[in-house]
Amino acid sequence: MSQPSSSAEQYDGQSGRSRYRPQEIEPKWQRFWLDHKTFKVEVDLQKPKYYILDMFPYPSGTGLHVGHPEGYTATDIIARYKRMRGFNVLHPMGWDAFGLPAEQYAIETGTHPRDTTARNIGTFRRQIQSLGFSYDWDREISTCNPDYYRWTQWIFLKLYERGLAYMAEVPVNWCPVLGTVLSNEEVIDGKSERGGHEVIRKPMLQWMLRITNYAERLLAGLDQIDWPDSVKEMQRNWIGRSEGARIRFHLCTPEGARFSEGDAFFDVFTTRPDTLFGATYCVLAPEHPLVDRVTTAAQRDAVEAYRQEAARKSDLARTDLVKEKTGVDTGGYVLNPATGTPIPIWVADYVLITYGTGAIMAVPSGDQRDWEFARRFDLPIIEVVKGGDIGKEAYVGEGPHVNSGFLDRLNVADAKKKMTAWLKEHGHGEGTVTYKLRDWLFSRQRYWGEPFPVIHVDGQPYPLSANDLPLVLPEVESFRPTGTGEPPLAAVREWVETVAPGTGKPALRETNTMPQWAGSCWYFLRFVDANNAERPWDTDKERYWMPVDLYVGGVEHAVLHLLYSRFWHHVLYDCGLVSTPEPFQRLVNQGMILGFSYRYYEDAAGNCYSFHQVQKIVQDGAEEPTYVLAARPDVALTVRYAPVEQVRWKDEKPYHPEEAELELEPQQDKMSKSRGNVVNPDAVVAEYGADALRCYEMFMGPLEQVKPWNTRSVAGVSRFLARVWSLLIGDTGEVRPQVSDEPADRQAHLTRQYHKKIKKVSEDLDGMRFNTALSALMEFVNEAQKAERLPRALAEGLVLALAPFAPHLAEELWQRLGHADTLAYAPWPTYDPELVKDETLTVAVQVNGKLRATIEIAAEADQAATLAAARGHEKVQLHLEGKTVRREVVIPGKLVNFVVT
RNA sequence: GCCGGGAUGGCGGAAUAGGCAGACGCAGUGGACUCAAAAUCCACCGCCCCGCAAAGGCGUGCGAGUUCGACUCUCGCUCCCGGCACCA
C-alpha cells in the first residue's frame, strides 16, 4: 500500500508557516481509505473477530444531525482500536430505506420514492464519509434494493412455513388523511405520529406475526445478553408476563340456577386466584363477545349506549384522563365457583379486551380498581385477606385468609397454590400465564415497502416459491392510497391479477406491503455476506461473525426494533439458519445531544415579550404548560424561538435578533427545526474539521448521557488537535528537531507520564470512557509541550493512541514521521507496568478527618516512616499541639489521619 | 401511579474496593508577543470572611444515619429526564 504524498500543500505561502489544516488533510485521507479499501474485511480464522454495528439509519431528507455522529464516532473509535489490537473487525453501514416519508413526498410531488431515497442515501453517504468512519463500504446495503428484499421475503416464507404468519380480521388504526393503517407505535394520543392526523379504528384483514409464541424465550434470552438494565426492563414490561389462573364462570339466573347450554360461560384471568371467595361481581370489556348474550332486556339500551360511548372513547385514545370508573350492569349473573352464589356481571371500560380474556372477576377488597368501582356502584366488598382496612382502600398485602372456606388462615402464596389445585381438580380452571405482548400487525397499506410473496386463490393465501423471489414492486401511476383502505398496489390490476402456479387458477397478489421494521430485523445478518446472490448469507460466515459484539444506537429503539429483531433471530435459530439465539451480545445506548434554544413569547396581536414578563401555568393532566402575561393573566401567549445563529449577545445574555431589549430565555431542548437549534455536522466539519467534531462529541461527557451541544467547546478540542500538530511539526512542515531519535530515558518524567497515559487511554477505551481517554491524551500533550525533547518512540505512541479519535490527523502525522503504511493496522502502543508506578507518593495528612497538609514520601516508605513524616509536618504539629492522639489511621500511599481530642 | 436514570463551580464534566472534591476542556481575568488585531504562549480562576495575603470557615439537590473519614454506603424526602400508563 503506498500513500499519497505529503507535499507543499500544507505549506502556508503567506506566513511561511505550516499549520494544522483539517480541510486539507481530511479529504486526502478519506480518499486514500476509499481508494485502498483500507477497511475491507474477509473471514480470517487466524484472527479473533469483532462485529461492531451502528443502528441502521433511515436516510431522511434533512440529512445528518449531530446526534448521528455521536454513536458512529463511538463505534468507529472502538473499531479502529480493536483493529490495532489485532482483531478482525466487521464494521458495516447501510440504509433502512423503505418508509413513509419518501412515500408522502411522492404523493405530494409525484417523485418516485426510489429517486427520493437514492438522493437521500447519497447525502447520508457523503456526510458519513466526510467524518472519516472506517466502514467496509463493499458491504453497503439498502433494504429497498430487490437484491436485499428478496431475502426479507424469503424470511417471511420461513415464518409462514412455521405457522408464525397468519391473516386475521383485526381492528386497526386507520388514518383517513394518510390513507393508511398505522401501527400502535405510530399513533400518539389518538393522532398519527407523523402529521398529527386523526386516527380511527377500523376492522381489516391483516397479516399478523405470532411473536407471542416466543414471549417466554424472548424473556429468558434477556438474561444471556449484556444490555443496559433499563432496556431489559422495558422489554420485560413490554412482554408483561404474569402468572395466575384461568377461572371459568358459568352463567346463571339471578337465583343461581345454572344455564344448561354448553357455551354459557366465560373465562377470566387473575393473578390472585386465592381471592376468589371475595369475588363479588364480574366485569366484561365492552367489546367482549358475550356482552349481548348476558344482557337482560331491561338493561339492553343502557349497555348498548355504554358500548358505543366506549368505542368512541378509544378513538380519542386516552386523552380523556378521567380517573372515575364508569360501567353498566348487564342484568346477567354468573356463579362464583368457590362460593356457589350468583354474582352480577357488569360492563366497564377499565377492563381491556386486549389483555387476558377480556373479562375479570372483581375482588374489591383486594384490588384498588375493583374497590373504586364497587364503591361507585354500591357493590359488596368482602374481606378475604386480613391486614388492611377495606373501608378505606383495597388491601393487596400479605396476611392470613378469612371468609375463604378451605383457604382460611393460609398465607397468600400457599392459598394461591391450593386454590389453583382446587380449580383444576373440580374443573373450574387451571394455573396459566398471560402476556401483555400482542401479536405483531405486519401489514401496511403502502406502496414503499416489501411486497408479500403471497397470492390469494379462492380467498385462501398461498405462499410463492422461494425460486420466484424477489417479487419486485411494480411501477404505479399514483402513489396515493386508493382511499378505501386498499393499498396503492391494488390499483395495478395487471400485477395483481395472476394465475396460481401449477393449477393455473386465477389468483390475486397480496397488495399490502411489509412494515419498515421488516428490513431492519435481519440486516445485521446480510452484512456478514452482503453480496451473496445465492443465499441470504453463507452459514460459515454467519458462524464466524455473529453475534454482533457491540451494538450502539439510540434508546428510542429499546423495545420495538430490538424486540422484533430478536424475535426473527430466534425463529431463524430454530430453522437452523443462524448459530446463536440472540443477535446482539452487547448493547449501548448513546444519550441524546440537546441544543440550546432561545425562547420568547408572542401574543395574538404580535407583541413580543421576554420570559421575565411571563407566567407559566401547568394544569393537572395537561401535557404542555400554557403561558400568560404575568401582569395580565387574560393575555395568552405563544412560545417562539429565535434561531440560534441569529441570537445577539450582550453582557453574556442572549437577545432577540431585532428587538434590542428583548432578552431571550436559554433552554436545552431536543434539536428540532421548529426550535431553530439544529446543528448541522457539515458546518462543523467545514469550520473545525471532522477530527475536531469526532473528538468534541466524545469529549462532551459519557456516551450514554444526555448532554447539550456547545459549539464554543468544539474550538477548544480543535485547539488541542492543533497543539498536537505543532508539537510534532515545525513551521516548515517537517518534523521538529525536538522530536529526537535517541531512545526514551526510562526514568524521565515525560516517559513515566507517557506510560501512565497509555495505560489510562487503553483502559478507558476498553470501558468506552471516551471523554476521560481524551483528557489523558490532553494531559500528555500538555506535559510534552513543556519538555525540551520528545523521544520519537513517545511521539509515535501518542500518534497511535490518538488515531482512533482523530484518524486523519494521526495518519498525516504518521506519514510525516516517515511511515509508508497506513496506521490502521499498526499495533496499539503498550505500556510498561514498572513505569506506571510513582517513585514518590503524595500522602494527605488529616487531623480529625480534615485535610491539614500533604507530604511527599518515597513509594516504598513503610507505615512507620509515613507516620513519622506526617507528624513532622509543621502544620500538622500545629493541629496536634495540646491534644491527645486517640488513633492513627494510615492508608499506605494515600492518607494519614490523626484522631485527637 | 409504576419502572428506569439523574442532580458536583458561571458551563460541559472528573474523582467509586469509602481516603487530597473540582482532573481535562469551555467561558472569564491579568500578562507576554504585536504598530494594532487575530492566532499563539504564560499565570490566575468553587463560595464566604478579608484592604491584600496568611490563617480560618463553608461546600457534591435536601434531612438523618453508619464511619477515624461519605460525591461514593444505608434510610427518608425534593426536583429533573426517559419509558409505560386502568395489564386483572
mmCIF file of N, CA, C and O in Angstrom, chain A residues 785-862:
data_model
loop_
_atom_site.group_PDB
_atom_site.id
_atom_site.type_symbol
_atom_site.label_atom_id
_atom_site.label_comp_id
_atom_site.label_asym_id
_atom_site.label_seq_id
_atom_site.Cartn_x
_atom_site.Cartn_y
_atom_site.Cartn_z
ATOM 1 N N GLN A 785 4.615 19.396 25.717
ATOM 2 C CA GLN A 785 4.921 20.748 25.251
ATOM 3 C C GLN A 785 5.957 21.426 26.134
ATOM 4 O O GLN A 785 6.734 22.245 25.681
ATOM 5 N N LYS A 786 5.922 21.067 27.436
ATOM 6 C CA LYS A 786 6.855 21.703 28.373
ATOM 7 C C LYS A 786 8.255 21.105 28.261
ATOM 8 O O LYS A 786 9.231 21.740 28.636
ATOM 9 N N ALA A 787 8.325 19.855 27.784
ATOM 10 C CA ALA A 787 9.613 19.167 27.745
ATOM 11 C C ALA A 787 10.472 19.718 26.614
ATOM 12 O O ALA A 787 9.957 20.201 25.604
ATOM 13 N N GLU A 788 11.797 19.631 26.787
ATOM 14 C CA GLU A 788 12.695 20.136 25.755
ATOM 15 C C GLU A 788 12.801 19.177 24.585
ATOM 16 O O GLU A 788 12.959 19.585 23.445
ATOM 17 N N ARG A 789 12.739 17.901 24.915
ATOM 18 C CA ARG A 789 12.853 16.901 23.857
ATOM 19 C C ARG A 789 11.687 15.930 23.949
ATOM 20 O O ARG A 789 11.177 15.665 25.034
ATOM 21 N N LEU A 790 11.300 15.429 22.785
ATOM 22 C CA LEU A 790 10.249 14.417 22.740
ATOM 23 C C LEU A 790 10.799 13.215 21.991
ATOM 24 O O LEU A 790 10.921 13.254 20.767
ATOM 25 N N PRO A 791 11.185 12.168 22.728
ATOM 26 C CA PRO A 791 11.734 10.989 22.039
ATOM 27 C C PRO A 791 10.724 10.467 21.005
ATOM 28 O O PRO A 791 9.529 10.441 21.258
ATOM 29 N N ARG A 792 11.238 10.063 19.873
ATOM 30 C CA ARG A 792 10.410 9.606 18.752
ATOM 31 C C ARG A 792 9.437 8.497 19.173
ATOM 32 O O ARG A 792 8.282 8.495 18.770
ATOM 33 N N ALA A 793 9.904 7.587 20.020
ATOM 34 C CA ALA A 793 9.039 6.475 20.425
ATOM 35 C C ALA A 793 7.777 7.004 21.106
ATOM 36 O O ALA A 793 6.674 6.497 20.911
ATOM 37 N N LEU A 794 7.960 8.069 21.908
ATOM 38 C CA LEU A 794 6.809 8.641 22.598
ATOM 39 C C LEU A 794 5.904 9.383 21.624
ATOM 40 O O LEU A 794 4.670 9.288 21.704
ATOM 41 N N ALA A 795 6.529 10.087 20.690
ATOM 42 C CA ALA A 795 5.750 10.827 19.694
ATOM 43 C C ALA A 795 4.895 9.858 18.873
ATOM 44 O O ALA A 795 3.712 10.095 18.626
ATOM 45 N N GLU A 796 5.491 8.750 18.483
ATOM 46 C CA GLU A 796 4.754 7.783 17.663
ATOM 47 C C GLU A 796 3.643 7.114 18.469
ATOM 48 O O GLU A 796 2.541 6.888 17.968
ATOM 49 N N GLY A 797 3.944 6.828 19.729
ATOM 50 C CA GLY A 797 2.915 6.245 20.594
ATOM 51 C C GLY A 797 1.731 7.190 20.751
ATOM 52 O O GLY A 797 0.570 6.769 20.727
ATOM 53 N N LEU A 798 2.048 8.474 20.886
ATOM 54 C CA LEU A 798 0.979 9.471 21.009
ATOM 55 C C LEU A 798 0.112 9.471 19.747
ATOM 56 O O LEU A 798 -1.123 9.471 19.835
ATOM 57 N N VAL A 799 0.750 9.449 18.589
ATOM 58 C CA VAL A 799 0.007 9.471 17.327
ATOM 59 C C VAL A 799 -0.885 8.239 17.224
ATOM 60 O O VAL A 799 -2.055 8.331 16.837
ATOM 61 N N LEU A 800 -0.350 7.081 17.592
ATOM 62 C CA LEU A 800 -1.147 5.853 17.507
ATOM 63 C C LEU A 800 -2.316 5.883 18.485
ATOM 64 O O LEU A 800 -3.424 5.456 18.159
ATOM 65 N N ALA A 801 -2.068 6.412 19.684
ATOM 66 C CA ALA A 801 -3.133 6.451 20.689
ATOM 67 C C ALA A 801 -4.216 7.450 20.302
ATOM 68 O O ALA A 801 -5.380 7.306 20.682
ATOM 69 N N LEU A 802 -3.824 8.441 19.529
ATOM 70 C CA LEU A 802 -4.782 9.449 19.099
ATOM 71 C C LEU A 802 -5.578 8.975 17.876
ATOM 72 O O LEU A 802 -6.676 9.474 17.600
ATOM 73 N N ALA A 803 -5.029 7.996 17.174
ATOM 74 C CA ALA A 803 -5.579 7.599 15.871
ATOM 75 C C ALA A 803 -7.060 7.219 15.887
ATOM 76 O O ALA A 803 -7.800 7.629 14.996
ATOM 77 N N PRO A 804 -7.533 6.458 16.870
ATOM 78 C CA PRO A 804 -8.966 6.125 16.830
ATOM 79 C C PRO A 804 -9.858 7.361 16.932
ATOM 80 O O PRO A 804 -10.935 7.396 16.354
ATOM 81 N N PHE A 805 -9.380 8.369 17.651
ATOM 82 C CA PHE A 805 -10.188 9.567 17.880
ATOM 83 C C PHE A 805 -10.107 10.515 16.688
ATOM 84 O O PHE A 805 -11.114 11.033 16.223
ATOM 85 N N ALA A 806 -8.889 10.801 16.256
ATOM 86 C CA ALA A 806 -8.650 11.772 15.180
ATOM 87 C C ALA A 806 -7.829 11.080 14.090
ATOM 88 O O ALA A 806 -6.643 11.330 13.939
ATOM 89 N N PRO A 807 -8.472 10.197 13.328
ATOM 90 C CA PRO A 807 -7.706 9.348 12.401
ATOM 91 C C PRO A 807 -7.017 10.106 11.276
ATOM 92 O O PRO A 807 -5.935 9.714 10.853
ATOM 93 N N HIS A 808 -7.622 11.208 10.779
ATOM 94 C CA HIS A 808 -6.990 11.927 9.667
ATOM 95 C C HIS A 808 -5.686 12.570 10.123
ATOM 96 O O HIS A 808 -4.645 12.415 9.477
ATOM 97 N N LEU A 809 -5.768 13.277 11.243
ATOM 98 C CA LEU A 809 -4.572 13.923 11.785
ATOM 99 C C LEU A 809 -3.498 12.884 12.078
ATOM 100 O O LEU A 809 -2.321 13.076 11.753
ATOM 101 N N ALA A 810 -3.921 11.780 12.681
ATOM 102 C CA ALA A 810 -2.946 10.765 13.063
ATOM 103 C C ALA A 810 -2.268 10.171 11.832
ATOM 104 O O ALA A 810 -1.045 9.984 11.815
ATOM 105 N N GLU A 811 -3.055 9.858 10.783
ATOM 106 C CA GLU A 811 -2.448 9.303 9.560
ATOM 107 C C GLU A 811 -1.434 10.290 8.970
ATOM 108 O O GLU A 811 -0.352 9.898 8.542
ATOM 109 N N GLU A 812 -1.796 11.569 8.957
ATOM 110 C CA GLU A 812 -0.921 12.585 8.373
ATOM 111 C C GLU A 812 0.387 12.678 9.164
ATOM 112 O O GLU A 812 1.477 12.723 8.580
ATOM 113 N N LEU A 813 0.267 12.682 10.478
ATOM 114 C CA LEU A 813 1.466 12.772 11.300
ATOM 115 C C LEU A 813 2.321 11.507 11.155
ATOM 116 O O LEU A 813 3.544 11.567 11.099
ATOM 117 N N TRP A 814 1.645 10.386 11.102
ATOM 118 C CA TRP A 814 2.328 9.092 10.951
ATOM 119 C C TRP A 814 3.141 9.082 9.655
ATOM 120 O O TRP A 814 4.288 8.660 9.636
ATOM 121 N N GLN A 815 2.538 9.607 8.625
ATOM 122 C CA GLN A 815 3.237 9.680 7.347
ATOM 123 C C GLN A 815 4.443 10.617 7.439
ATOM 124 O O GLN A 815 5.532 10.287 6.997
ATOM 125 N N ARG A 816 4.244 11.776 8.041
ATOM 126 C CA ARG A 816 5.343 12.744 8.140
ATOM 127 C C ARG A 816 6.448 12.243 9.049
ATOM 128 O O ARG A 816 7.594 12.673 8.950
ATOM 129 N N LEU A 817 6.090 11.335 9.961
ATOM 130 C CA LEU A 817 7.114 10.735 10.807
ATOM 131 C C LEU A 817 7.910 9.680 10.039
ATOM 132 O O LEU A 817 8.813 9.057 10.570
ATOM 133 N N GLY A 818 7.503 9.444 8.786
ATOM 134 C CA GLY A 818 8.320 8.606 7.936
ATOM 135 C C GLY A 818 7.781 7.216 7.671
ATOM 136 O O GLY A 818 8.500 6.339 7.191
ATOM 137 N N HIS A 819 6.509 6.975 7.997
ATOM 138 C CA HIS A 819 5.954 5.645 7.763
ATOM 139 C C HIS A 819 5.256 5.581 6.414
ATOM 140 O O HIS A 819 4.530 6.491 6.042
ATOM 141 N N ALA A 820 5.462 4.479 5.725
ATOM 142 C CA ALA A 820 4.905 4.343 4.389
ATOM 143 C C ALA A 820 3.492 3.769 4.421
ATOM 144 O O ALA A 820 2.720 3.968 3.491
ATOM 145 N N ASP A 821 3.165 3.058 5.481
ATOM 146 C CA ASP A 821 1.866 2.388 5.538
ATOM 147 C C ASP A 821 0.859 3.132 6.384
ATOM 148 O O ASP A 821 1.233 3.894 7.279
ATOM 149 N N THR A 822 -0.426 2.860 6.117
ATOM 150 C CA THR A 822 -1.475 3.384 6.997
ATOM 151 C C THR A 822 -1.242 2.863 8.416
ATOM 152 O O THR A 822 -0.716 1.765 8.615
ATOM 153 N N LEU A 823 -1.664 3.648 9.394
ATOM 154 C CA LEU A 823 -1.514 3.185 10.773
ATOM 155 C C LEU A 823 -2.728 2.389 11.248
ATOM 156 O O LEU A 823 -2.796 1.972 12.392
ATOM 157 N N ALA A 824 -3.684 2.150 10.326
ATOM 158 C CA ALA A 824 -4.922 1.496 10.736
ATOM 159 C C ALA A 824 -4.674 0.131 11.373
ATOM 160 O O ALA A 824 -5.449 -0.310 12.214
ATOM 161 N N TYR A 825 -3.593 -0.532 10.928
ATOM 162 C CA TYR A 825 -3.323 -1.862 11.475
ATOM 163 C C TYR A 825 -2.016 -1.901 12.271
ATOM 164 O O TYR A 825 -1.497 -2.974 12.560
ATOM 165 N N ALA A 826 -1.477 -0.717 12.606
ATOM 166 C CA ALA A 826 -0.278 -0.663 13.445
ATOM 167 C C ALA A 826 -0.641 -1.147 14.849
ATOM 168 O O ALA A 826 -1.751 -0.929 15.308
ATOM 169 N N PRO A 827 0.298 -1.822 15.522
ATOM 170 C CA PRO A 827 -0.051 -2.327 16.858
ATOM 171 C C PRO A 827 -0.287 -1.195 17.843
ATOM 172 O O PRO A 827 0.413 -0.181 17.823
ATOM 173 N N TRP A 828 -1.283 -1.388 18.674
ATOM 174 C CA TRP A 828 -1.625 -0.407 19.706
ATOM 175 C C TRP A 828 -0.447 -0.255 20.665
ATOM 176 O O TRP A 828 0.176 -1.246 21.042
ATOM 177 N N PRO A 829 -0.102 0.992 21.058
ATOM 178 C CA PRO A 829 1.056 1.189 21.945
ATOM 179 C C PRO A 829 0.876 0.486 23.294
ATOM 180 O O PRO A 829 -0.229 0.423 23.819
ATOM 181 N N THR A 830 1.981 -0.025 23.775
ATOM 182 C CA THR A 830 1.932 -0.736 25.057
ATOM 183 C C THR A 830 2.563 0.130 26.138
ATOM 184 O O THR A 830 3.256 1.105 25.840
ATOM 185 N N TYR A 831 2.319 -0.224 27.377
ATOM 186 C CA TYR A 831 2.952 0.498 28.479
ATOM 187 C C TYR A 831 3.692 -0.492 29.364
ATOM 188 O O TYR A 831 3.372 -1.678 29.402
ATOM 189 N N ASP A 832 4.675 0.032 30.073
ATOM 190 C CA ASP A 832 5.475 -0.774 30.985
ATOM 191 C C ASP A 832 4.916 -0.591 32.390
ATOM 192 O O ASP A 832 4.955 0.510 32.943
ATOM 193 N N PRO A 833 4.386 -1.643 32.978
ATOM 194 C CA PRO A 833 3.758 -1.512 34.305
ATOM 195 C C PRO A 833 4.709 -0.919 35.344
ATOM 196 O O PRO A 833 4.276 -0.215 36.255
ATOM 197 N N GLU A 834 6.019 -1.178 35.165
ATOM 198 C CA GLU A 834 7.004 -0.658 36.124
ATOM 199 C C GLU A 834 7.041 0.868 36.092
ATOM 200 O O GLU A 834 7.244 1.523 37.108
ATOM 201 N N LEU A 835 6.851 1.418 34.892
ATOM 202 C CA LEU A 835 6.978 2.874 34.743
ATOM 203 C C LEU A 835 5.683 3.603 35.085
ATOM 204 O O LEU A 835 5.637 4.825 35.104
ATOM 205 N N VAL A 836 4.640 2.836 35.325
ATOM 206 C CA VAL A 836 3.364 3.455 35.666
ATOM 207 C C VAL A 836 3.325 3.812 37.148
ATOM 208 O O VAL A 836 2.627 4.720 37.573
ATOM 209 N N LYS A 837 4.183 3.067 37.907
ATOM 210 C CA LYS A 837 4.208 3.333 39.356
ATOM 211 C C LYS A 837 4.954 4.638 39.635
ATOM 212 O O LYS A 837 5.937 4.963 38.978
ATOM 213 N N ASP A 838 4.495 5.335 40.660
ATOM 214 C CA ASP A 838 5.169 6.573 41.038
ATOM 215 C C ASP A 838 6.382 6.265 41.909
ATOM 216 O O ASP A 838 6.383 5.324 42.686
ATOM 217 N N GLU A 839 7.408 7.113 41.797
ATOM 218 C CA GLU A 839 8.569 6.969 42.673
ATOM 219 C C GLU A 839 8.276 7.573 44.035
ATOM 220 O O GLU A 839 8.634 7.037 45.062
ATOM 221 N N THR A 840 7.657 8.730 44.012
ATOM 222 C CA THR A 840 7.245 9.329 45.278
ATOM 223 C C THR A 840 5.729 9.462 45.244
ATOM 224 O O THR A 840 5.120 9.591 44.196
ATOM 225 N N LEU A 841 5.171 9.398 46.443
ATOM 226 C CA LEU A 841 3.729 9.488 46.543
ATOM 227 C C LEU A 841 3.363 10.718 47.344
ATOM 228 O O LEU A 841 4.090 11.128 48.250
ATOM 229 N N THR A 842 2.258 11.303 46.998
ATOM 230 C CA THR A 842 1.729 12.405 47.780
ATOM 231 C C THR A 842 0.704 11.833 48.747
ATOM 232 O O THR A 842 -0.250 11.183 48.327
ATOM 233 N N VAL A 843 0.965 12.040 50.023
ATOM 234 C CA VAL A 843 0.073 11.483 51.031
ATOM 235 C C VAL A 843 -0.661 12.631 51.725
ATOM 236 O O VAL A 843 -0.050 13.627 52.120
ATOM 237 N N ALA A 844 -1.951 12.490 51.834
ATOM 238 C CA ALA A 844 -2.756 13.504 52.509
ATOM 239 C C ALA A 844 -2.684 13.269 54.011
ATOM 240 O O ALA A 844 -2.729 12.132 54.474
ATOM 241 N N VAL A 845 -2.519 14.346 54.764
ATOM 242 C CA VAL A 845 -2.492 14.217 56.214
ATOM 243 C C VAL A 845 -3.692 14.948 56.787
ATOM 244 O O VAL A 845 -3.887 16.145 56.558
ATOM 245 N N GLN A 846 -4.511 14.190 57.497
ATOM 246 C CA GLN A 846 -5.711 14.764 58.081
ATOM 247 C C GLN A 846 -5.591 14.766 59.598
ATOM 248 O O GLN A 846 -4.930 13.923 60.182
ATOM 249 N N VAL A 847 -6.247 15.738 60.220
ATOM 250 C CA VAL A 847 -6.442 15.708 61.669
ATOM 251 C C VAL A 847 -7.958 15.761 61.875
ATOM 252 O O VAL A 847 -8.619 16.683 61.374
ATOM 253 N N ASN A 848 -8.476 14.766 62.517
ATOM 254 C CA ASN A 848 -9.926 14.613 62.674
ATOM 255 C C ASN A 848 -10.663 14.694 61.338
ATOM 256 O O ASN A 848 -11.698 15.338 61.220
ATOM 257 N N GLY A 849 -10.072 14.064 60.341
ATOM 258 C CA GLY A 849 -10.756 13.972 59.060
ATOM 259 C C GLY A 849 -10.671 15.210 58.193
ATOM 260 O O GLY A 849 -11.225 15.252 57.111
ATOM 261 N N LYS A 850 -9.976 16.252 58.701
ATOM 262 C CA LYS A 850 -9.839 17.458 57.883
ATOM 263 C C LYS A 850 -8.421 17.524 57.331
ATOM 264 O O LYS A 850 -7.449 17.337 58.058
ATOM 265 N N LEU A 851 -8.319 17.848 56.048
ATOM 266 C CA LEU A 851 -7.018 17.916 55.404
ATOM 267 C C LEU A 851 -6.218 19.087 55.972
ATOM 268 O O LEU A 851 -6.672 20.222 55.979
ATOM 269 N N ARG A 852 -5.002 18.787 56.486
ATOM 270 C CA ARG A 852 -4.162 19.861 57.035
ATOM 271 C C ARG A 852 -2.860 20.017 56.273
ATOM 272 O O ARG A 852 -2.251 21.077 56.340
ATOM 273 N N ALA A 853 -2.424 18.955 55.613
ATOM 274 C CA ALA A 853 -1.163 19.045 54.877
ATOM 275 C C ALA A 853 -1.059 17.889 53.906
ATOM 276 O O ALA A 853 -1.815 16.913 54.014
ATOM 277 N N THR A 854 -0.149 18.030 52.948
ATOM 278 C CA THR A 854 0.200 16.883 52.118
ATOM 279 C C THR A 854 1.701 16.711 52.200
ATOM 280 O O THR A 854 2.445 17.694 52.298
ATOM 281 N N ILE A 855 2.149 15.465 52.226
ATOM 282 C CA ILE A 855 3.589 15.198 52.297
ATOM 283 C C ILE A 855 4.005 14.311 51.132
ATOM 284 O O ILE A 855 3.212 13.507 50.639
ATOM 285 N N GLU A 856 5.253 14.492 50.700
ATOM 286 C CA GLU A 856 5.829 13.651 49.653
ATOM 287 C C GLU A 856 6.661 12.581 50.327
ATOM 288 O O GLU A 856 7.536 12.891 51.130
ATOM 289 N N ILE A 857 6.398 11.330 50.016
ATOM 290 C CA ILE A 857 7.244 10.276 50.582
ATOM 291 C C ILE A 857 7.658 9.327 49.466
ATOM 292 O O ILE A 857 7.043 9.284 48.403
ATOM 293 N N ALA A 858 8.710 8.561 49.745
ATOM 294 C CA ALA A 858 9.158 7.564 48.771
ATOM 295 C C ALA A 858 8.095 6.499 48.637
ATOM 296 O O ALA A 858 7.396 6.178 49.591
ATOM 297 N N ALA A 859 7.983 5.942 47.428
ATOM 298 C CA ALA A 859 6.922 4.971 47.164
ATOM 299 C C ALA A 859 7.032 3.764 48.078
ATOM 300 O O ALA A 859 6.037 3.148 48.445
ATOM 301 N N GLU A 860 8.308 3.441 48.467
ATOM 302 C CA GLU A 860 8.468 2.228 49.255
ATOM 303 C C GLU A 860 8.480 2.504 50.770
ATOM 304 O O GLU A 860 8.738 1.616 51.565
ATOM 305 N N ALA A 861 8.190 3.746 51.170
ATOM 306 C CA ALA A 861 8.191 4.097 52.589
ATOM 307 C C ALA A 861 7.196 3.223 53.353
ATOM 308 O O ALA A 861 6.090 2.970 52.884
ATOM 309 N N ASP A 862 7.609 2.746 54.517
ATOM 310 C CA ASP A 862 6.709 1.885 55.286
ATOM 311 C C ASP A 862 5.797 2.734 56.159
ATOM 312 O O ASP A 862 5.879 3.963 56.187
#
